[in-house]
């Protein structure tokens, strides 16, 4: 049952993003940033935590989960380090995800070359 809920919640978040891409004039980059900011806000006020407990990876894998993780890291670092935690907590909590994203981007760039869009 956990897999079903993760699929439904994660799929719903992705479906909403696709609807925003198709039906609005928002660029994908703005939608992605909006998802991260929404995750930070919902994580900061404590609303996203119950969703993570309920849906697991369905709530943590989409970009709202990244924003939630940033807020959670900041909250924890502020408790431990005080004011300095505002600046260090988010990156500390997401360092592994950021590092793997950079590494995978490098790895993919070694095997694939971009194509000129004007030739299509």
PDB file of C-alpha atoms in Angstrom:
ATOM      1  CA  UNK A   1       0.000   0.000   0.000  1.00  0.00           C
ATOM      2  CA  UNK A   2       2.959   2.319   0.683  1.00  0.00           C
ATOM      3  CA  UNK A   3       4.043   2.033  -2.946  1.00  0.00           C
ATOM      4  CA  UNK A   4       0.589   2.919  -4.171  1.00  0.00           C
ATOM      5  CA  UNK A   5       0.413   6.075  -2.035  1.00  0.00           C
ATOM      6  CA  UNK A   6       3.936   7.098  -3.058  1.00  0.00           C
ATOM      7  CA  UNK A   7       2.971   6.649  -6.706  1.00  0.00           C
ATOM      8  CA  UNK A   8      -0.303   8.554  -6.367  1.00  0.00           C
ATOM      9  CA  UNK A   9       1.132  11.499  -4.409  1.00  0.00           C
ATOM     10  CA  UNK A  10       4.308  11.780  -6.504  1.00  0.00           C
ATOM     11  CA  UNK A  11       2.318  11.318  -9.697  1.00  0.00           C
ATOM     12  CA  UNK A  12      -0.135  14.019  -8.644  1.00  0.00           C
ATOM     13  CA  UNK A  13       2.696  16.482  -8.059  1.00  0.00           C
ATOM     14  CA  UNK A  14       4.130  15.671 -11.483  1.00  0.00           C
ATOM     15  CA  UNK A  15       0.700  15.865 -13.100  1.00  0.00           C
ATOM     16  CA  UNK A  16       0.164  19.317 -11.620  1.00  0.00           C
ATOM     17  CA  UNK A  17       3.538  20.420 -12.996  1.00  0.00           C
ATOM     18  CA  UNK A  18       2.675  19.087 -16.449  1.00  0.00           C
ATOM     19  CA  UNK A  19      -0.680  20.871 -16.411  1.00  0.00           C
ATOM     20  CA  UNK A  20       1.106  24.110 -15.492  1.00  0.00           C
ATOM     21  CA  UNK A  21       3.538  23.611 -18.396  1.00  0.00           C
ATOM     22  CA  UNK A  22       0.745  22.867 -20.880  1.00  0.00           C
ATOM     23  CA  UNK A  23      -1.947  25.323 -19.811  1.00  0.00           C
ATOM     24  CA  UNK A  24      -0.063  28.407 -18.604  1.00  0.00           C
ATOM     25  CA  UNK A  25       2.566  30.699 -20.044  1.00  0.00           C
ATOM     26  CA  UNK A  26       4.943  29.857 -17.181  1.00  0.00           C
ATOM     27  CA  UNK A  27       8.317  28.544 -18.259  1.00  0.00           C
ATOM     28  CA  UNK A  28       9.425  25.160 -16.935  1.00  0.00           C
ATOM     29  CA  UNK A  29      12.194  26.874 -14.972  1.00  0.00           C
ATOM     30  CA  UNK A  30       9.685  29.081 -13.152  1.00  0.00           C
ATOM     31  CA  UNK A  31       7.509  26.088 -12.360  1.00  0.00           C
ATOM     32  CA  UNK A  32      10.507  24.197 -10.985  1.00  0.00           C
ATOM     33  CA  UNK A  33      11.518  27.140  -8.817  1.00  0.00           C
ATOM     34  CA  UNK A  34       7.912  27.482  -7.669  1.00  0.00           C
ATOM     35  CA  UNK A  35       7.908  23.833  -6.603  1.00  0.00           C
ATOM     36  CA  UNK A  36      11.100  24.292  -4.572  1.00  0.00           C
ATOM     37  CA  UNK A  37       9.776  27.459  -2.924  1.00  0.00           C
ATOM     38  CA  UNK A  38       6.469  25.738  -2.181  1.00  0.00           C
ATOM     39  CA  UNK A  39       8.361  22.878  -0.543  1.00  0.00           C
ATOM     40  CA  UNK A  40      10.379  25.328   1.561  1.00  0.00           C
ATOM     41  CA  UNK A  41       7.264  27.185   2.690  1.00  0.00           C
ATOM     42  CA  UNK A  42       5.258  24.037   3.460  1.00  0.00           C
ATOM     43  CA  UNK A  43       8.267  22.467   5.172  1.00  0.00           C
ATOM     44  CA  UNK A  44       8.975  25.617   7.164  1.00  0.00           C
ATOM     45  CA  UNK A  45       5.471  25.800   8.621  1.00  0.00           C
ATOM     46  CA  UNK A  46       5.341  22.034   9.263  1.00  0.00           C
ATOM     47  CA  UNK A  47       2.663  21.093   6.735  1.00  0.00           C
ATOM     48  CA  UNK A  48       4.892  18.999   4.455  1.00  0.00           C
ATOM     49  CA  UNK A  49       6.157  16.642   7.202  1.00  0.00           C
ATOM     50  CA  UNK A  50       2.866  14.690   7.499  1.00  0.00           C
ATOM     51  CA  UNK A  51       2.790  14.302   3.705  1.00  0.00           C
ATOM     52  CA  UNK A  52       6.328  12.883   3.770  1.00  0.00           C
ATOM     53  CA  UNK A  53       5.360  10.490   6.566  1.00  0.00           C
ATOM     54  CA  UNK A  54       2.315   9.369   4.572  1.00  0.00           C
ATOM     55  CA  UNK A  55       3.672   9.226   1.012  1.00  0.00           C
ATOM     56  CA  UNK A  56       7.401   8.598   1.571  1.00  0.00           C
ATOM     57  CA  UNK A  57       9.336   8.903  -1.684  1.00  0.00           C
ATOM     58  CA  UNK A  58       6.238  10.193  -3.446  1.00  0.00           C
ATOM     59  CA  UNK A  59       6.672  13.398  -1.462  1.00  0.00           C
ATOM     60  CA  UNK A  60      10.465  13.566  -1.107  1.00  0.00           C
ATOM     61  CA  UNK A  61      11.573  12.817  -4.673  1.00  0.00           C
ATOM     62  CA  UNK A  62       9.801  15.678  -6.536  1.00  0.00           C
ATOM     63  CA  UNK A  63      11.249  19.185  -6.260  1.00  0.00           C
ATOM     64  CA  UNK A  64       8.862  20.068  -3.450  1.00  0.00           C
ATOM     65  CA  UNK A  65      10.758  17.432  -1.454  1.00  0.00           C
ATOM     66  CA  UNK A  66      14.027  19.240  -2.183  1.00  0.00           C
ATOM     67  CA  UNK A  67      12.537  22.460  -0.836  1.00  0.00           C
ATOM     68  CA  UNK A  68      11.215  20.605   2.213  1.00  0.00           C
ATOM     69  CA  UNK A  69      14.689  19.153   2.814  1.00  0.00           C
ATOM     70  CA  UNK A  70      16.217  22.649   2.614  1.00  0.00           C
ATOM     71  CA  UNK A  71      13.780  23.973   5.218  1.00  0.00           C
ATOM     72  CA  UNK A  72      14.325  20.973   7.462  1.00  0.00           C
ATOM     73  CA  UNK A  73      18.108  21.415   7.253  1.00  0.00           C
ATOM     74  CA  UNK A  74      17.875  25.106   8.097  1.00  0.00           C
ATOM     75  CA  UNK A  75      15.597  24.428  11.060  1.00  0.00           C
ATOM     76  CA  UNK A  76      17.969  21.782  12.439  1.00  0.00           C
ATOM     77  CA  UNK A  77      21.079  23.919  11.896  1.00  0.00           C
ATOM     78  CA  UNK A  78      19.479  26.930  13.595  1.00  0.00           C
ATOM     79  CA  UNK A  79      18.747  24.757  16.631  1.00  0.00           C
ATOM     80  CA  UNK A  80      22.356  23.545  16.721  1.00  0.00           C
ATOM     81  CA  UNK A  81      24.361  26.587  15.564  1.00  0.00           C
ATOM     82  CA  UNK A  82      22.046  29.537  16.055  1.00  0.00           C
ATOM     83  CA  UNK A  83      21.948  32.363  13.529  1.00  0.00           C
ATOM     84  CA  UNK A  84      24.757  30.884  11.405  1.00  0.00           C
ATOM     85  CA  UNK A  85      22.548  27.846  10.724  1.00  0.00           C
ATOM     86  CA  UNK A  86      20.330  29.994   8.500  1.00  0.00           C
ATOM     87  CA  UNK A  87      23.158  30.150   5.971  1.00  0.00           C
ATOM     88  CA  UNK A  88      24.639  26.659   6.346  1.00  0.00           C
ATOM     89  CA  UNK A  89      21.715  24.358   7.136  1.00  0.00           C
ATOM     90  CA  UNK A  90      20.071  24.108   3.734  1.00  0.00           C
ATOM     91  CA  UNK A  91      23.237  23.269   1.851  1.00  0.00           C
ATOM     92  CA  UNK A  92      24.373  20.876   4.560  1.00  0.00           C
ATOM     93  CA  UNK A  93      21.107  18.958   4.392  1.00  0.00           C
ATOM     94  CA  UNK A  94      21.101  18.775   0.590  1.00  0.00           C
ATOM     95  CA  UNK A  95      24.835  18.405  -0.070  1.00  0.00           C
ATOM     96  CA  UNK A  96      24.631  14.781  -1.202  1.00  0.00           C
ATOM     97  CA  UNK A  97      21.790  15.499  -3.642  1.00  0.00           C
ATOM     98  CA  UNK A  98      23.524  18.560  -5.050  1.00  0.00           C
ATOM     99  CA  UNK A  99      26.821  16.687  -5.431  1.00  0.00           C
ATOM    100  CA  UNK A 100      25.237  13.748  -7.251  1.00  0.00           C
ATOM    101  CA  UNK A 101      23.320  16.111  -9.561  1.00  0.00           C
ATOM    102  CA  UNK A 102      26.557  17.883 -10.511  1.00  0.00           C
ATOM    103  CA  UNK A 103      28.398  14.584 -10.965  1.00  0.00           C
ATOM    104  CA  UNK A 104      25.639  13.093 -13.130  1.00  0.00           C
ATOM    105  CA  UNK A 105      25.495  16.277 -15.215  1.00  0.00           C
ATOM    106  CA  UNK A 106      29.228  15.954 -15.827  1.00  0.00           C
ATOM    107  CA  UNK A 107      28.928  12.265 -16.635  1.00  0.00           C
ATOM    108  CA  UNK A 108      26.103  12.812 -19.125  1.00  0.00           C
ATOM    109  CA  UNK A 109      27.995  15.683 -20.763  1.00  0.00           C
ATOM    110  CA  UNK A 110      30.892  13.335 -21.491  1.00  0.00           C
ATOM    111  CA  UNK A 111      28.688  10.970 -23.509  1.00  0.00           C
ATOM    112  CA  UNK A 112      26.223  13.322 -25.204  1.00  0.00           C
ATOM    113  CA  UNK A 113      26.624  16.536 -27.178  1.00  0.00           C
ATOM    114  CA  UNK A 114      23.916  19.171 -27.423  1.00  0.00           C
ATOM    115  CA  UNK A 115      22.246  19.735 -30.776  1.00  0.00           C
ATOM    116  CA  UNK A 116      21.548  23.103 -32.325  1.00  0.00           C
ATOM    117  CA  UNK A 117      17.802  23.753 -32.045  1.00  0.00           C
ATOM    118  CA  UNK A 118      17.747  25.861 -35.206  1.00  0.00           C
ATOM    119  CA  UNK A 119      18.486  22.754 -37.331  1.00  0.00           C
ATOM    120  CA  UNK A 120      15.268  20.972 -36.397  1.00  0.00           C
TER     121      UNK A 120
END
